[in-house]
PDB file of C-alpha atoms in Angstrom:
ATOM      1  CA  MET A   1      10.356  -4.409  15.055  1.00  0.00           C
ATOM      2  CA  ALA A   2       9.458  -4.983  11.206  1.00  0.00           C
ATOM      3  CA  VAL A   3       5.164  -5.920  10.796  1.00  0.00           C
ATOM      4  CA  LEU A   4       4.289  -8.112   8.257  1.00  0.00           C
ATOM      5  CA  TRP A   5       0.858  -7.861   6.540  1.00  0.00           C
ATOM      6  CA  ARG A   6      -1.412 -10.739   5.049  1.00  0.00           C
ATOM      7  CA  SER A   7      -4.130 -10.178   3.036  1.00  0.00           C
ATOM      8  CA  PHE A   8      -5.939 -13.463   0.660  1.00  0.00           C
ATOM      9  CA  SER A   9      -6.909 -12.476  -2.843  1.00  0.00           C
ATOM     10  CA  LEU A  10      -6.718 -13.296  -5.618  1.00  0.00           C
ATOM     11  CA  TYR A  11      -3.880 -10.604  -8.013  1.00  0.00           C
ATOM     12  CA  SER A  12      -2.051  -9.832  -5.157  1.00  0.00           C
ATOM     13  CA  PRO A  13      -2.317 -12.493  -2.417  1.00  0.00           C
ATOM     14  CA  PHE A  14       0.471 -11.624  -0.262  1.00  0.00           C
ATOM     15  CA  HIS A  15       2.807  -8.628  -0.235  1.00  0.00           C
ATOM     16  CA  LEU A  16       5.809  -9.351   2.146  1.00  0.00           C
ATOM     17  CA  SER A  17       6.597  -5.960   2.832  1.00  0.00           C
ATOM     18  CA  VAL A  18       8.749  -5.989   5.816  1.00  0.00           C
ATOM     19  CA  PRO A  19       9.562  -2.199   7.489  1.00  0.00           C
ATOM     20  CA  PRO A  20      12.420  -1.950   9.200  1.00  0.00           C
ATOM     21  CA  LYS A  21      10.557   0.839  11.520  1.00  0.00           C
ATOM     22  CA  PRO A  22       6.388  -1.055  12.543  1.00  0.00           C
ATOM     23  CA  ILE A  23       4.650   0.655   9.951  1.00  0.00           C
ATOM     24  CA  TYR A  24       1.312  -0.961   7.812  1.00  0.00           C
ATOM     25  CA  SER A  25       1.888  -2.891   4.744  1.00  0.00           C
ATOM     26  CA  TYR A  26      -0.962  -5.806   2.607  1.00  0.00           C
ATOM     27  CA  SER A  27      -8.487   2.964  -8.493  1.00  0.00           C
ATOM     28  CA  SER A  28     -11.417   5.390  -9.377  1.00  0.00           C
ATOM     29  CA  GLN A  29     -13.433   2.184 -11.049  1.00  0.00           C
ATOM     30  CA  SER A  30     -13.609   0.311  -8.309  1.00  0.00           C
ATOM     31  CA  SER A  31     -14.922   1.658  -4.503  1.00  0.00           C
ATOM     32  CA  CYS A  32     -14.682  -0.488  -1.241  1.00  0.00           C
ATOM     33  CA  THR A  33     -17.223  -2.341   0.618  1.00  0.00           C
ATOM     34  CA  CYS A  34     -17.189  -2.715   3.878  1.00  0.00           C
ATOM     35  CA  SER A  35     -19.174  -5.436   5.893  1.00  0.00           C
ATOM     36  CA  SER A  36     -19.737  -6.237   9.081  1.00  0.00           C
ATOM     37  CA  SER A  37     -19.797  -9.848   9.073  1.00  0.00           C
ATOM     38  CA  SER A  38     -17.562 -11.391  11.882  1.00  0.00           C
ATOM     39  CA  SER A  39     -14.313 -13.457  11.117  1.00  0.00           C
ATOM     40  CA  MET A  40     -16.509 -16.725  11.704  1.00  0.00           C
ATOM     41  CA  GLU A  41     -19.159 -15.241   9.628  1.00  0.00           C
ATOM     42  CA  ALA A  42     -19.644 -15.471   5.998  1.00  0.00           C
ATOM     43  CA  PRO A  43     -18.447 -12.953   3.451  1.00  0.00           C
ATOM     44  CA  PRO A  44     -21.030 -11.241   1.457  1.00  0.00           C
ATOM     45  CA  GLN A  45     -23.221 -12.392  -0.330  1.00  0.00           C
ATOM     46  CA  GLY A  46     -21.789 -12.731  -4.417  1.00  0.00           C
ATOM     47  CA  TYR A  47     -18.440 -11.838  -3.629  1.00  0.00           C
ATOM     48  CA  ARG A  48     -16.074 -14.910  -3.720  1.00  0.00           C
ATOM     49  CA  ARG A  49     -14.324 -15.209  -0.293  1.00  0.00           C
ATOM     50  CA  ASN A  50     -10.364 -14.873  -0.497  1.00  0.00           C
ATOM     51  CA  GLY A  51      -8.301 -17.977  -1.667  1.00  0.00           C
ATOM     52  CA  GLY A  52      -6.316 -19.227   1.445  1.00  0.00           C
ATOM     53  CA  ILE A  53      -9.684 -19.761   3.493  1.00  0.00           C
ATOM     54  CA  ASP A  54     -10.299 -23.891   4.509  1.00  0.00           C
ATOM     55  CA  ASP A  55     -14.267 -24.054   4.661  1.00  0.00           C
ATOM     56  CA  ASN A  56     -14.516 -23.881   8.121  1.00  0.00           C
ATOM     57  CA  GLU A  57     -11.399 -22.204   8.824  1.00  0.00           C
ATOM     58  CA  ASP A  58     -11.019 -18.949  11.312  1.00  0.00           C
ATOM     59  CA  PRO A  59      -9.753 -16.693   9.370  1.00  0.00           C
ATOM     60  CA  LYS A  60      -6.812 -16.291  11.895  1.00  0.00           C
ATOM     61  CA  VAL A  61      -5.804 -19.765  11.739  1.00  0.00           C
ATOM     62  CA  ALA A  62      -5.569 -18.968   8.036  1.00  0.00           C
ATOM     63  CA  ALA A  63      -3.490 -16.127   7.956  1.00  0.00           C
ATOM     64  CA  LEU A  64      -0.726 -17.763   9.908  1.00  0.00           C
ATOM     65  CA  ARG A  65      -0.753 -21.600   7.938  1.00  0.00           C
ATOM     66  CA  GLU A  66      -1.086 -19.557   4.411  1.00  0.00           C
ATOM     67  CA  LEU A  67       2.286 -17.012   6.205  1.00  0.00           C
ATOM     68  CA  LYS A  68       3.865 -20.204   6.954  1.00  0.00           C
ATOM     69  CA  GLU A  69       3.411 -21.867   3.892  1.00  0.00           C
ATOM     70  CA  GLU A  70       3.875 -19.004   0.893  1.00  0.00           C
ATOM     71  CA  THR A  71       6.880 -17.543   2.347  1.00  0.00           C
ATOM     72  CA  GLY A  72       8.040 -19.976   5.197  1.00  0.00           C
ATOM     73  CA  VAL A  73       7.927 -17.780   7.747  1.00  0.00           C
ATOM     74  CA  SER A  74       6.299 -19.133  11.275  1.00  0.00           C
ATOM     75  CA  SER A  75       7.907 -15.791  13.688  1.00  0.00           C
ATOM     76  CA  ALA A  76       4.923 -13.825  13.682  1.00  0.00           C
ATOM     77  CA  GLU A  77       2.043 -12.520  15.878  1.00  0.00           C
ATOM     78  CA  ILE A  78      -0.867 -11.187  14.996  1.00  0.00           C
ATOM     79  CA  LEU A  79      -1.471  -6.572  16.121  1.00  0.00           C
ATOM     80  CA  ALA A  80      -4.907  -6.261  14.485  1.00  0.00           C
ATOM     81  CA  GLU A  81      -7.734  -7.398  12.525  1.00  0.00           C
ATOM     82  CA  VAL A  82      -9.981  -5.711  10.493  1.00  0.00           C
ATOM     83  CA  PRO A  83     -13.328  -6.297  11.834  1.00  0.00           C
ATOM     84  CA  TYR A  84     -15.563  -6.684   8.917  1.00  0.00           C
ATOM     85  CA  TRP A  85     -14.900  -8.406   5.098  1.00  0.00           C
ATOM     86  CA  LEU A  86     -13.912  -6.341   3.137  1.00  0.00           C
ATOM     87  CA  THR A  87     -15.095  -6.185  -1.109  1.00  0.00           C
ATOM     88  CA  TYR A  88     -13.563  -5.264  -4.320  1.00  0.00           C
ATOM     89  CA  ASP A  89     -15.656  -5.306  -7.209  1.00  0.00           C
ATOM     90  CA  PHE A  90     -13.537  -6.807 -10.724  1.00  0.00           C
ATOM     91  CA  PRO A  91     -13.464  -4.725 -13.311  1.00  0.00           C
ATOM     92  CA  PRO A  92     -15.188  -6.636 -15.784  1.00  0.00           C
ATOM     93  CA  GLU A  93     -12.077  -7.922 -18.213  1.00  0.00           C
ATOM     94  CA  VAL A  94     -11.148  -9.367 -14.733  1.00  0.00           C
ATOM     95  CA  ARG A  95     -14.669 -11.580 -13.935  1.00  0.00           C
ATOM     96  CA  GLU A  96     -14.648 -12.872 -17.582  1.00  0.00           C
ATOM     97  CA  LYS A  97     -11.798 -14.701 -17.076  1.00  0.00           C
ATOM     98  CA  LEU A  98     -12.338 -15.479 -13.713  1.00  0.00           C
ATOM     99  CA  LYS A  99     -16.024 -16.860 -14.911  1.00  0.00           C
ATOM    100  CA  HIS A 100     -13.683 -19.239 -17.470  1.00  0.00           C
ATOM    101  CA  GLN A 101     -11.374 -19.971 -15.009  1.00  0.00           C
ATOM    102  CA  TRP A 102     -13.752 -20.963 -11.938  1.00  0.00           C
ATOM    103  CA  GLY A 103     -16.349 -21.718 -13.593  1.00  0.00           C
ATOM    104  CA  SER A 104     -18.498 -19.654 -11.606  1.00  0.00           C
ATOM    105  CA  ASP A 105     -19.847 -15.544 -11.909  1.00  0.00           C
ATOM    106  CA  TRP A 106     -18.499 -13.579  -8.795  1.00  0.00           C
ATOM    107  CA  LYS A 107     -19.201  -9.597  -8.275  1.00  0.00           C
ATOM    108  CA  GLY A 108     -15.818  -9.691  -6.738  1.00  0.00           C
ATOM    109  CA  GLN A 109     -13.319 -11.006  -3.577  1.00  0.00           C
ATOM    110  CA  ALA A 110     -14.447  -9.961   0.309  1.00  0.00           C
ATOM    111  CA  GLN A 111     -11.194 -10.587   2.198  1.00  0.00           C
ATOM    112  CA  LYS A 112     -10.087 -10.399   5.868  1.00  0.00           C
ATOM    113  CA  TRP A 113      -6.899  -8.495   6.724  1.00  0.00           C
ATOM    114  CA  PHE A 114      -4.639  -8.959   9.402  1.00  0.00           C
ATOM    115  CA  LEU A 115      -1.736  -7.037  10.758  1.00  0.00           C
ATOM    116  CA  LEU A 116       1.112  -9.158  11.894  1.00  0.00           C
ATOM    117  CA  LYS A 117       4.092  -9.028  13.826  1.00  0.00           C
ATOM    118  CA  PHE A 118       7.461 -10.424  12.284  1.00  0.00           C
ATOM    119  CA  THR A 119       9.370 -11.663  15.842  1.00  0.00           C
ATOM    120  CA  GLY A 120      12.303 -13.480  13.614  1.00  0.00           C
ATOM    121  CA  LYS A 121      15.666 -12.583  11.379  1.00  0.00           C
ATOM    122  CA  GLU A 122      15.467 -11.561   7.605  1.00  0.00           C
ATOM    123  CA  GLU A 123      17.158 -15.375   7.453  1.00  0.00           C
ATOM    124  CA  GLU A 124      13.563 -17.117   8.255  1.00  0.00           C
ATOM    125  CA  ILE A 125      11.515 -15.219   4.999  1.00  0.00           C
ATOM    126  CA  ASN A 126      11.982 -18.335   1.915  1.00  0.00           C
ATOM    127  CA  LEU A 127       9.274 -17.783  -1.007  1.00  0.00           C
ATOM    128  CA  LEU A 128      10.224 -21.201  -1.869  1.00  0.00           C
ATOM    129  CA  GLY A 129       7.706 -21.688   1.138  1.00  0.00           C
ATOM    130  CA  ASP A 130       7.416 -24.214   3.699  1.00  0.00           C
ATOM    131  CA  GLY A 131       7.714 -26.539   0.887  1.00  0.00           C
ATOM    132  CA  THR A 132       3.735 -27.585   1.124  1.00  0.00           C
ATOM    133  CA  GLU A 133       2.551 -25.731  -1.497  1.00  0.00           C
ATOM    134  CA  LYS A 134       3.781 -24.565  -5.287  1.00  0.00           C
ATOM    135  CA  PRO A 135       5.955 -21.378  -4.813  1.00  0.00           C
ATOM    136  CA  GLU A 136       3.743 -17.834  -5.228  1.00  0.00           C
ATOM    137  CA  PHE A 137       6.152 -15.221  -4.776  1.00  0.00           C
ATOM    138  CA  GLY A 138       9.350 -14.286  -7.101  1.00  0.00           C
ATOM    139  CA  GLU A 139      10.442 -11.278  -4.408  1.00  0.00           C
ATOM    140  CA  TRP A 140      10.196  -9.307  -1.911  1.00  0.00           C
ATOM    141  CA  SER A 141      11.065  -5.825  -0.697  1.00  0.00           C
ATOM    142  CA  TRP A 142      10.673  -3.599   2.347  1.00  0.00           C
ATOM    143  CA  MET A 143       8.061  -0.597   1.865  1.00  0.00           C
ATOM    144  CA  THR A 144       6.269   2.384   3.143  1.00  0.00           C
ATOM    145  CA  PRO A 145       2.685   1.723   3.345  1.00  0.00           C
ATOM    146  CA  GLU A 146       2.234   4.260   0.989  1.00  0.00           C
ATOM    147  CA  GLN A 147       4.835   2.336  -1.626  1.00  0.00           C
ATOM    148  CA  ILE A 148       2.209  -0.464  -0.930  1.00  0.00           C
ATOM    149  CA  VAL A 149      -0.691   1.227  -1.552  1.00  0.00           C
ATOM    150  CA  GLU A 150       1.524   2.726  -5.625  1.00  0.00           C
ATOM    151  CA  HIS A 151       2.124  -0.463  -6.209  1.00  0.00           C
ATOM    152  CA  ALA A 152      -1.687  -2.448  -5.485  1.00  0.00           C
ATOM    153  CA  VAL A 153      -3.788  -3.438  -8.946  1.00  0.00           C
ATOM    154  CA  ASP A 154      -6.213  -0.181  -9.823  1.00  0.00           C
ATOM    155  CA  PHE A 155      -9.492  -1.743  -8.076  1.00  0.00           C
ATOM    156  CA  LYS A 156      -7.711  -2.931  -5.236  1.00  0.00           C
ATOM    157  CA  LYS A 157      -6.380   0.794  -3.902  1.00  0.00           C
ATOM    158  CA  PRO A 158      -9.623   1.475  -2.666  1.00  0.00           C
ATOM    159  CA  VAL A 159      -9.179  -2.038   0.205  1.00  0.00           C
ATOM    160  CA  TYR A 160      -5.795  -0.998   0.762  1.00  0.00           C
ATOM    161  CA  ASN A 161      -6.091   2.363   1.599  1.00  0.00           C
ATOM    162  CA  LYS A 162      -9.476   1.436   4.347  1.00  0.00           C
ATOM    163  CA  VAL A 163      -6.659  -1.324   5.552  1.00  0.00           C
ATOM    164  CA  LEU A 164      -4.251   1.068   5.888  1.00  0.00           C
ATOM    165  CA  GLU A 165      -7.228   3.654   7.774  1.00  0.00           C
ATOM    166  CA  VAL A 166      -7.855   1.014  10.045  1.00  0.00           C
ATOM    167  CA  PHE A 167      -4.111  -0.472  11.203  1.00  0.00           C
ATOM    168  CA  THR A 168      -2.381   2.652  11.536  1.00  0.00           C
ATOM    169  CA  PRO A 169      -3.262   3.251  15.027  1.00  0.00           C
ATOM    170  CA  TYR A 170      -1.610   0.693  16.320  1.00  0.00           C
ATOM    171  CA  LEU A 171       1.615   1.477  14.204  1.00  0.00           C
ATOM    172  CA  HIS A 172       2.568   4.551  15.822  1.00  0.00           C
TER     173      HIS A 172
END
């Protein structure tokens, strides 16, 4: 059994980190804020909702749709969900760059996180996706949860650690 995880996020939107065993995969300058908003509620005020979730789309549906669009993977099932939005603040230089790119000023980003079980075969993984979107990834690899946190952008590490904390009970 292998496990996939998906985050809707700008800088590390997807980590196709599928270890050979069921293990969770997706800085001092930043902190992780937890919001009690459920899947269907809006993210906290001032935070940009993850890229990938369409207006009025359930985040669970979006997670599976985005997984297929970005990796070609449709053989996955949701095992768990972080029951609230997680947020991180953009460092000042990132916030300034994104303000120009997006035309709006967000404090940071709000994310919904899901733990997915990959039920297919490696041959299904295709980083060209399903052909409906421009490819977003150039490579994928099997990683442990610790390796994924190590590879995360520093200002996102607190979120990754919180996700690991929530998903750990499902991995044993």
